[in-house]
């Protein structure tokens, strides 16, 4: 619904109607529309992390560069196929009125960093941790724009993001 009408117009009554539930049932789990959006964002973050790990396992990625490509591919696929994922725009706190988007992006960056350390031996330092957050923030902005038309995503824009993210991470990793 957020994808269709935007956060500003979303009400808990609309959520209840779409879910086929009573308003009381919705309020039992979500005190307000912000809680609904937060729950959706958490679910989307978890789904992206799970898909990323599955893609790494399926592809047999041997380098962190291949892992970055897999992450971009999985994120782009979720933007293309899941309305809830497109609607959240993780780093855009103005959309929801909450301050939790920053925490979600930090958590996503931390999770990606941990996977890269565990699987590819990347170092654990503040600069690399910050780079993952920067790439997560910029990636969601670029991928949201690239998927404005979900039937015809701007693949050139996605390719440009892939090039930028790889170059940035290579420079950060090289600097140690």
PDB file of C-alpha atoms in Angstrom:
ATOM      1  CA  UNK A   1       0.000   0.000   0.000  1.00  0.00           C
ATOM      2  CA  UNK A   2       2.864   2.382   0.747  1.00  0.00           C
ATOM      3  CA  UNK A   3       4.122   1.794  -2.786  1.00  0.00           C
ATOM      4  CA  UNK A   4       0.661   2.638  -4.131  1.00  0.00           C
ATOM      5  CA  UNK A   5      -0.355   5.650  -2.041  1.00  0.00           C
ATOM      6  CA  UNK A   6       2.719   6.745  -0.080  1.00  0.00           C
ATOM      7  CA  UNK A   7       3.404   6.791   3.637  1.00  0.00           C
ATOM      8  CA  UNK A   8       1.670  10.116   4.223  1.00  0.00           C
ATOM      9  CA  UNK A   9      -1.736   8.713   3.244  1.00  0.00           C
ATOM     10  CA  UNK A  10      -1.336   5.299   4.882  1.00  0.00           C
ATOM     11  CA  UNK A  11      -3.623   4.562   7.826  1.00  0.00           C
ATOM     12  CA  UNK A  12      -3.894   1.566  10.093  1.00  0.00           C
ATOM     13  CA  UNK A  13      -7.491   1.182   8.910  1.00  0.00           C
ATOM     14  CA  UNK A  14      -6.204   0.744   5.355  1.00  0.00           C
ATOM     15  CA  UNK A  15      -3.704  -1.853   6.543  1.00  0.00           C
ATOM     16  CA  UNK A  16      -6.487  -3.751   8.333  1.00  0.00           C
ATOM     17  CA  UNK A  17      -8.742  -3.647   5.284  1.00  0.00           C
ATOM     18  CA  UNK A  18      -5.994  -4.865   2.922  1.00  0.00           C
ATOM     19  CA  UNK A  19      -5.047  -7.639   5.359  1.00  0.00           C
ATOM     20  CA  UNK A  20      -8.660  -8.699   5.797  1.00  0.00           C
ATOM     21  CA  UNK A  21      -8.348  -8.140   9.537  1.00  0.00           C
ATOM     22  CA  UNK A  22     -10.163  -6.007  12.042  1.00  0.00           C
ATOM     23  CA  UNK A  23      -8.624  -2.718  13.125  1.00  0.00           C
ATOM     24  CA  UNK A  24      -8.361  -4.156  16.644  1.00  0.00           C
ATOM     25  CA  UNK A  25      -6.224  -7.019  15.364  1.00  0.00           C
ATOM     26  CA  UNK A  26      -3.862  -4.590  13.647  1.00  0.00           C
ATOM     27  CA  UNK A  27      -3.595  -2.489  16.814  1.00  0.00           C
ATOM     28  CA  UNK A  28      -2.831  -5.601  18.837  1.00  0.00           C
ATOM     29  CA  UNK A  29       0.443  -5.988  16.886  1.00  0.00           C
ATOM     30  CA  UNK A  30       1.142  -2.443  15.697  1.00  0.00           C
ATOM     31  CA  UNK A  31       0.370   0.636  17.815  1.00  0.00           C
ATOM     32  CA  UNK A  32       0.411   2.925  14.764  1.00  0.00           C
ATOM     33  CA  UNK A  33       1.309   3.144  11.087  1.00  0.00           C
ATOM     34  CA  UNK A  34       4.954   3.889  11.887  1.00  0.00           C
ATOM     35  CA  UNK A  35       5.219   0.510  13.645  1.00  0.00           C
ATOM     36  CA  UNK A  36       3.784  -1.163  10.524  1.00  0.00           C
ATOM     37  CA  UNK A  37       6.404   0.519   8.337  1.00  0.00           C
ATOM     38  CA  UNK A  38       9.182  -0.351  10.792  1.00  0.00           C
ATOM     39  CA  UNK A  39       8.103  -4.003  10.793  1.00  0.00           C
ATOM     40  CA  UNK A  40       8.087  -4.003   6.992  1.00  0.00           C
ATOM     41  CA  UNK A  41      11.587  -2.514   6.922  1.00  0.00           C
ATOM     42  CA  UNK A  42      12.900  -5.140   9.337  1.00  0.00           C
ATOM     43  CA  UNK A  43      11.356  -7.907   7.251  1.00  0.00           C
ATOM     44  CA  UNK A  44      12.865  -6.470   4.068  1.00  0.00           C
ATOM     45  CA  UNK A  45      16.313  -6.169   5.655  1.00  0.00           C
ATOM     46  CA  UNK A  46      16.142  -9.773   6.844  1.00  0.00           C
ATOM     47  CA  UNK A  47      14.965 -10.946   3.439  1.00  0.00           C
ATOM     48  CA  UNK A  48      17.815  -9.129   1.679  1.00  0.00           C
ATOM     49  CA  UNK A  49      20.415 -10.588   4.053  1.00  0.00           C
ATOM     50  CA  UNK A  50      19.053 -14.118   3.586  1.00  0.00           C
ATOM     51  CA  UNK A  51      18.961 -13.767  -0.202  1.00  0.00           C
ATOM     52  CA  UNK A  52      22.496 -12.384  -0.227  1.00  0.00           C
ATOM     53  CA  UNK A  53      23.865 -15.348   1.739  1.00  0.00           C
ATOM     54  CA  UNK A  54      21.921 -17.786  -0.467  1.00  0.00           C
ATOM     55  CA  UNK A  55      23.263 -16.090  -3.610  1.00  0.00           C
ATOM     56  CA  UNK A  56      26.822 -16.373  -2.293  1.00  0.00           C
ATOM     57  CA  UNK A  57      26.300 -20.065  -1.534  1.00  0.00           C
ATOM     58  CA  UNK A  58      24.705 -20.767  -4.926  1.00  0.00           C
ATOM     59  CA  UNK A  59      27.244 -18.822  -6.976  1.00  0.00           C
ATOM     60  CA  UNK A  60      30.356 -20.067  -5.240  1.00  0.00           C
ATOM     61  CA  UNK A  61      31.656 -16.495  -5.094  1.00  0.00           C
ATOM     62  CA  UNK A  62      35.367 -16.579  -4.392  1.00  0.00           C
ATOM     63  CA  UNK A  63      36.127 -12.869  -4.037  1.00  0.00           C
ATOM     64  CA  UNK A  64      34.595  -9.985  -2.164  1.00  0.00           C
ATOM     65  CA  UNK A  65      34.137  -8.265  -5.545  1.00  0.00           C
ATOM     66  CA  UNK A  66      31.928 -11.128  -6.705  1.00  0.00           C
ATOM     67  CA  UNK A  67      30.071 -10.897  -3.400  1.00  0.00           C
ATOM     68  CA  UNK A  68      29.461  -7.166  -3.963  1.00  0.00           C
ATOM     69  CA  UNK A  69      28.025  -7.967  -7.386  1.00  0.00           C
ATOM     70  CA  UNK A  70      25.749 -10.592  -5.810  1.00  0.00           C
ATOM     71  CA  UNK A  71      24.563  -8.093  -3.209  1.00  0.00           C
ATOM     72  CA  UNK A  72      23.762  -5.505  -5.869  1.00  0.00           C
ATOM     73  CA  UNK A  73      21.965  -8.136  -7.968  1.00  0.00           C
ATOM     74  CA  UNK A  74      19.851  -9.329  -5.041  1.00  0.00           C
ATOM     75  CA  UNK A  75      18.999  -5.796  -3.954  1.00  0.00           C
ATOM     76  CA  UNK A  76      18.040  -4.826  -7.505  1.00  0.00           C
ATOM     77  CA  UNK A  77      15.850  -7.929  -7.808  1.00  0.00           C
ATOM     78  CA  UNK A  78      13.990  -7.064  -4.606  1.00  0.00           C
ATOM     79  CA  UNK A  79      13.462  -3.498  -5.838  1.00  0.00           C
ATOM     80  CA  UNK A  80      12.074  -4.908  -9.072  1.00  0.00           C
ATOM     81  CA  UNK A  81       9.816  -7.564  -7.605  1.00  0.00           C
ATOM     82  CA  UNK A  82       8.709  -6.524  -4.099  1.00  0.00           C
ATOM     83  CA  UNK A  83       6.533  -3.448  -3.712  1.00  0.00           C
ATOM     84  CA  UNK A  84       7.203  -3.289   0.030  1.00  0.00           C
ATOM     85  CA  UNK A  85      10.932  -3.245  -0.561  1.00  0.00           C
ATOM     86  CA  UNK A  86      10.693  -0.352  -3.023  1.00  0.00           C
ATOM     87  CA  UNK A  87       8.421   1.581  -0.718  1.00  0.00           C
ATOM     88  CA  UNK A  88      10.644   1.497   2.360  1.00  0.00           C
ATOM     89  CA  UNK A  89      13.631   3.332   0.913  1.00  0.00           C
ATOM     90  CA  UNK A  90      15.647   2.368   3.980  1.00  0.00           C
ATOM     91  CA  UNK A  91      17.672   5.509   4.449  1.00  0.00           C
ATOM     92  CA  UNK A  92      14.901   8.030   3.804  1.00  0.00           C
ATOM     93  CA  UNK A  93      13.687   8.872   7.293  1.00  0.00           C
ATOM     94  CA  UNK A  94      11.547  11.712   5.956  1.00  0.00           C
ATOM     95  CA  UNK A  95       9.235   9.134   4.351  1.00  0.00           C
ATOM     96  CA  UNK A  96       8.271   7.493   7.622  1.00  0.00           C
ATOM     97  CA  UNK A  97       8.917  10.152  10.179  1.00  0.00           C
ATOM     98  CA  UNK A  98      11.007   7.722  12.230  1.00  0.00           C
ATOM     99  CA  UNK A  99      14.673   7.885  13.086  1.00  0.00           C
ATOM    100  CA  UNK A 100      15.088   4.131  12.825  1.00  0.00           C
ATOM    101  CA  UNK A 101      16.096   4.078   9.148  1.00  0.00           C
ATOM    102  CA  UNK A 102      19.613   5.127  10.107  1.00  0.00           C
ATOM    103  CA  UNK A 103      19.797   2.162  12.486  1.00  0.00           C
ATOM    104  CA  UNK A 104      18.529  -0.198   9.746  1.00  0.00           C
ATOM    105  CA  UNK A 105      21.164   1.029   7.303  1.00  0.00           C
ATOM    106  CA  UNK A 106      23.852   0.674   9.948  1.00  0.00           C
ATOM    107  CA  UNK A 107      22.639  -2.848  10.739  1.00  0.00           C
ATOM    108  CA  UNK A 108      22.613  -3.759   7.056  1.00  0.00           C
ATOM    109  CA  UNK A 109      26.121  -2.352   6.594  1.00  0.00           C
ATOM    110  CA  UNK A 110      27.313  -4.239   9.687  1.00  0.00           C
ATOM    111  CA  UNK A 111      25.791  -7.510   8.464  1.00  0.00           C
ATOM    112  CA  UNK A 112      27.389  -7.144   5.025  1.00  0.00           C
ATOM    113  CA  UNK A 113      30.727  -6.284   6.613  1.00  0.00           C
ATOM    114  CA  UNK A 114      30.557  -9.368   8.841  1.00  0.00           C
ATOM    115  CA  UNK A 115      29.802 -11.633   5.880  1.00  0.00           C
ATOM    116  CA  UNK A 116      32.712 -10.123   3.948  1.00  0.00           C
ATOM    117  CA  UNK A 117      35.077 -10.632   6.889  1.00  0.00           C
ATOM    118  CA  UNK A 118      33.940 -14.199   7.526  1.00  0.00           C
ATOM    119  CA  UNK A 119      33.908 -15.349   3.917  1.00  0.00           C
ATOM    120  CA  UNK A 120      36.587 -13.259   2.239  1.00  0.00           C
ATOM    121  CA  UNK A 121      38.940 -12.200   5.003  1.00  0.00           C
ATOM    122  CA  UNK A 122      38.378  -8.480   4.683  1.00  0.00           C
ATOM    123  CA  UNK A 123      39.791  -6.559   7.628  1.00  0.00           C
ATOM    124  CA  UNK A 124      37.632  -5.255  10.450  1.00  0.00           C
ATOM    125  CA  UNK A 125      38.264  -1.557  10.871  1.00  0.00           C
ATOM    126  CA  UNK A 126      36.268   1.626  11.167  1.00  0.00           C
ATOM    127  CA  UNK A 127      36.963   2.829   7.638  1.00  0.00           C
ATOM    128  CA  UNK A 128      35.723  -0.379   6.012  1.00  0.00           C
ATOM    129  CA  UNK A 129      32.680  -0.485   8.293  1.00  0.00           C
ATOM    130  CA  UNK A 130      31.852   3.092   7.313  1.00  0.00           C
ATOM    131  CA  UNK A 131      32.348   2.249   3.616  1.00  0.00           C
ATOM    132  CA  UNK A 132      29.720  -0.539   3.840  1.00  0.00           C
ATOM    133  CA  UNK A 133      27.228   1.929   5.314  1.00  0.00           C
ATOM    134  CA  UNK A 134      28.039   4.493   2.596  1.00  0.00           C
ATOM    135  CA  UNK A 135      27.550   1.874  -0.107  1.00  0.00           C
ATOM    136  CA  UNK A 136      24.298   0.643   1.450  1.00  0.00           C
ATOM    137  CA  UNK A 137      22.925   4.210   1.660  1.00  0.00           C
ATOM    138  CA  UNK A 138      24.008   5.183  -1.845  1.00  0.00           C
ATOM    139  CA  UNK A 139      22.952   1.823  -3.270  1.00  0.00           C
ATOM    140  CA  UNK A 140      19.411   2.127  -2.037  1.00  0.00           C
ATOM    141  CA  UNK A 141      19.148   5.660  -3.407  1.00  0.00           C
ATOM    142  CA  UNK A 142      20.502   4.665  -6.821  1.00  0.00           C
ATOM    143  CA  UNK A 143      18.542   1.417  -7.027  1.00  0.00           C
ATOM    144  CA  UNK A 144      15.296   3.124  -6.029  1.00  0.00           C
ATOM    145  CA  UNK A 145      15.816   5.619  -8.834  1.00  0.00           C
ATOM    146  CA  UNK A 146      16.780   2.869 -11.293  1.00  0.00           C
ATOM    147  CA  UNK A 147      13.528   1.036 -10.500  1.00  0.00           C
ATOM    148  CA  UNK A 148      11.058   3.903 -10.816  1.00  0.00           C
ATOM    149  CA  UNK A 149       9.717   1.933 -13.759  1.00  0.00           C
ATOM    150  CA  UNK A 150       9.824  -1.575 -12.326  1.00  0.00           C
ATOM    151  CA  UNK A 151       9.042  -3.162 -15.679  1.00  0.00           C
ATOM    152  CA  UNK A 152      12.005  -1.437 -17.335  1.00  0.00           C
ATOM    153  CA  UNK A 153      14.703  -0.750 -14.746  1.00  0.00           C
ATOM    154  CA  UNK A 154      17.539   1.548 -15.748  1.00  0.00           C
ATOM    155  CA  UNK A 155      20.223  -1.116 -16.143  1.00  0.00           C
ATOM    156  CA  UNK A 156      22.837   1.471 -17.143  1.00  0.00           C
ATOM    157  CA  UNK A 157      22.331   3.248 -13.816  1.00  0.00           C
ATOM    158  CA  UNK A 158      22.683  -0.060 -11.967  1.00  0.00           C
ATOM    159  CA  UNK A 159      25.883  -0.830 -13.884  1.00  0.00           C
ATOM    160  CA  UNK A 160      27.228   2.611 -13.006  1.00  0.00           C
ATOM    161  CA  UNK A 161      26.520   1.970  -9.324  1.00  0.00           C
ATOM    162  CA  UNK A 162      28.277  -1.404  -9.561  1.00  0.00           C
ATOM    163  CA  UNK A 163      31.376   0.277 -11.040  1.00  0.00           C
ATOM    164  CA  UNK A 164      31.347   3.038  -8.427  1.00  0.00           C
ATOM    165  CA  UNK A 165      30.902   0.687  -5.466  1.00  0.00           C
ATOM    166  CA  UNK A 166      33.659  -1.652  -6.589  1.00  0.00           C
ATOM    167  CA  UNK A 167      36.123   1.203  -7.178  1.00  0.00           C
ATOM    168  CA  UNK A 168      35.310   2.743  -3.808  1.00  0.00           C
ATOM    169  CA  UNK A 169      35.697  -0.529  -1.890  1.00  0.00           C
ATOM    170  CA  UNK A 170      38.918  -1.400  -3.721  1.00  0.00           C
ATOM    171  CA  UNK A 171      40.407   1.928  -2.640  1.00  0.00           C
ATOM    172  CA  UNK A 172      39.236   1.468   0.951  1.00  0.00           C
ATOM    173  CA  UNK A 173      40.538  -2.111   1.155  1.00  0.00           C
ATOM    174  CA  UNK A 174      43.868  -1.109  -0.416  1.00  0.00           C
ATOM    175  CA  UNK A 175      44.294   1.683   2.145  1.00  0.00           C
ATOM    176  CA  UNK A 176      43.864  -0.941   4.847  1.00  0.00           C
TER     177      UNK A 176
END
